[in-house]
Short mmCIF file of C-alpha atoms in Angstrom, two decimals:
data_model
loop_
_atom_site.label_atom_id
_atom_site.label_comp_id
_atom_site.label_asym_id
_atom_site.label_seq_id
_atom_site.Cartn_x
_atom_site.Cartn_y
_atom_site.Cartn_z
CA MET A 1 36.76 54.90 36.70
CA SER A 2 34.13 57.03 38.39
CA LEU A 3 33.65 57.45 42.11
CA TRP A 4 30.53 55.25 42.10
CA GLU A 5 32.31 52.42 40.34
CA PHE A 6 35.06 52.61 42.96
CA VAL A 7 32.49 52.54 45.79
CA GLY A 8 30.79 49.59 44.10
CA TYR A 9 34.07 47.67 43.91
CA LEU A 10 34.72 48.42 47.59
CA LEU A 11 31.29 47.15 48.58
CA TRP A 12 31.66 43.97 46.52
CA GLY A 13 35.12 43.42 47.98
CA ALA A 14 33.81 43.82 51.51
CA LEU A 15 30.98 41.40 50.76
CA ILE A 16 33.38 38.78 49.38
CA VAL A 17 35.78 39.14 52.32
CA SER A 18 32.86 38.84 54.77
CA TYR A 19 31.64 35.70 53.04
CA LEU A 20 35.11 34.13 53.11
CA LEU A 21 35.54 34.91 56.81
CA ALA A 22 32.13 33.39 57.59
CA LEU A 23 33.06 30.32 55.52
CA LEU A 24 36.32 29.90 57.44
CA HIS A 25 34.44 30.26 60.73
CA VAL A 26 31.94 27.58 59.71
CA LEU A 27 34.69 25.22 58.54
CA ARG A 28 36.54 25.68 61.84
CA ASP A 29 33.36 25.00 63.82
CA LEU A 30 32.56 22.05 61.61
CA PHE A 31 35.88 20.31 62.12
CA ARG A 32 35.84 20.99 65.87
CA SER A 33 32.30 19.60 66.21
CA SER A 34 31.40 16.12 67.38
CA LEU A 35 29.79 15.15 64.07
CA SER A 36 30.86 11.95 62.38
CA GLY A 37 33.35 12.04 59.54
CA TRP A 38 30.66 11.38 56.93
CA MET A 39 28.48 14.22 58.18
CA LYS A 40 31.46 16.57 58.11
CA ALA A 41 32.12 15.54 54.52
CA VAL A 42 28.48 16.14 53.58
CA TRP A 43 28.59 19.62 55.15
CA VAL A 44 31.80 20.50 53.29
CA VAL A 45 30.28 19.39 49.97
CA LEU A 46 27.12 21.39 50.73
CA LEU A 47 29.21 24.45 51.57
CA PHE A 48 30.71 24.35 48.08
CA ILE A 49 27.60 23.31 46.12
CA LEU A 50 25.06 25.58 47.86
CA PRO A 51 27.34 28.07 49.59
CA LEU A 52 24.96 30.74 50.87
CA VAL A 53 22.13 28.38 51.85
CA SER A 54 24.31 25.89 53.72
CA LEU A 55 26.33 28.68 55.34
CA LEU A 56 23.19 30.30 56.70
CA ILE A 57 21.76 26.95 57.85
CA TRP A 58 24.96 26.15 59.76
CA LEU A 59 25.12 29.58 61.38
CA ILE A 60 21.44 29.50 62.39
CA VAL A 61 21.03 25.87 63.43
CA GLY A 62 24.38 24.31 64.22
CA GLY A 63 26.85 27.11 64.67
CA PHE A 64 26.97 27.72 68.39
CA ALA A 65 25.07 24.69 69.70
CA ASP A 66 28.04 22.31 69.75
CA LYS A 67 30.30 23.50 72.56
CA THR A 68 32.96 21.16 73.76
CA ALA A 69 33.44 20.35 77.43
CA GLU A 70 36.65 22.39 77.45
CA ASP A 71 34.88 25.48 76.11
CA ALA A 72 32.18 25.13 78.76
CA ARG A 73 34.78 24.66 81.48
CA TYR A 74 36.65 27.83 80.56
CA ALA A 75 33.35 29.69 80.42
CA GLY A 76 32.92 28.98 84.13
CA ALA A 77 30.48 26.07 83.91
CA PRO A 78 31.19 22.83 85.75
CA ALA A 79 32.94 20.16 83.72
CA ALA A 80 31.00 17.14 82.43
CA ASP A 81 32.64 14.89 85.02
CA GLY A 82 31.24 17.01 87.87
CA SER A 83 34.53 18.68 88.82
CA LYS A 84 34.70 22.40 89.51
CA SER A 85 35.75 24.99 86.96
CA PRO A 86 39.18 26.65 87.34
CA ALA A 87 37.54 29.87 88.53
CA GLN A 88 35.65 27.99 91.24
CA GLN A 89 38.78 26.13 92.33
CA ILE A 90 40.73 29.39 92.62
CA ALA A 91 37.90 31.04 94.55
CA ASP A 92 37.82 28.09 96.97
CA ALA A 93 41.59 28.31 97.45
CA GLN A 94 41.32 32.07 98.05
CA ALA A 95 38.68 31.41 100.70
CA LEU A 96 41.10 28.99 102.39
CA VAL A 97 43.83 31.67 102.35
CA ASP A 98 41.42 34.23 103.80
CA ALA A 99 40.46 31.79 106.55
CA GLY A 100 44.15 31.20 107.33
CA THR A 101 43.96 27.50 106.52
CA ILE A 102 46.66 27.53 103.83
CA SER A 103 49.65 29.75 103.08
CA GLY A 104 50.21 32.00 100.07
CA GLU A 105 52.63 29.52 98.50
CA GLU A 106 50.05 26.74 98.80
CA PHE A 107 47.47 29.05 97.18
CA LEU A 108 49.79 29.68 94.23
CA ARG A 109 50.36 25.94 93.84
CA LEU A 110 46.59 25.26 93.87
CA LYS A 111 46.04 28.10 91.41
CA GLY A 112 48.64 26.63 89.05
CA LEU A 113 46.96 23.22 89.27
CA ALA A 114 43.55 24.73 88.55
CA LEU A 115 44.81 26.54 85.47
CA LYS A 116 46.44 23.44 83.93
#
């Protein structure tokens, strides 16, 4: 085996591993999405019939558009029900501690509630 054959095998191996990781990422996103069961089944079939085309379509069009309310909440955005994010709740509690309205123990309790 020559050096160039070895480099070629390494490149093909890296390409295959990259494809498999992207496929696993798309399948994880697909099953966490809010699509119906039938649409999920159609996407899975497409991923195995037309792998590269459907993989690229999902990554370009649908990959990051479907965030759940929990993901948005942990990103610092307000929750869908209008409540404050954990970071905002902790900042409000810290402001109360700074103002002398609540004690340190009460702050820790509020912080624990916000992080649940």
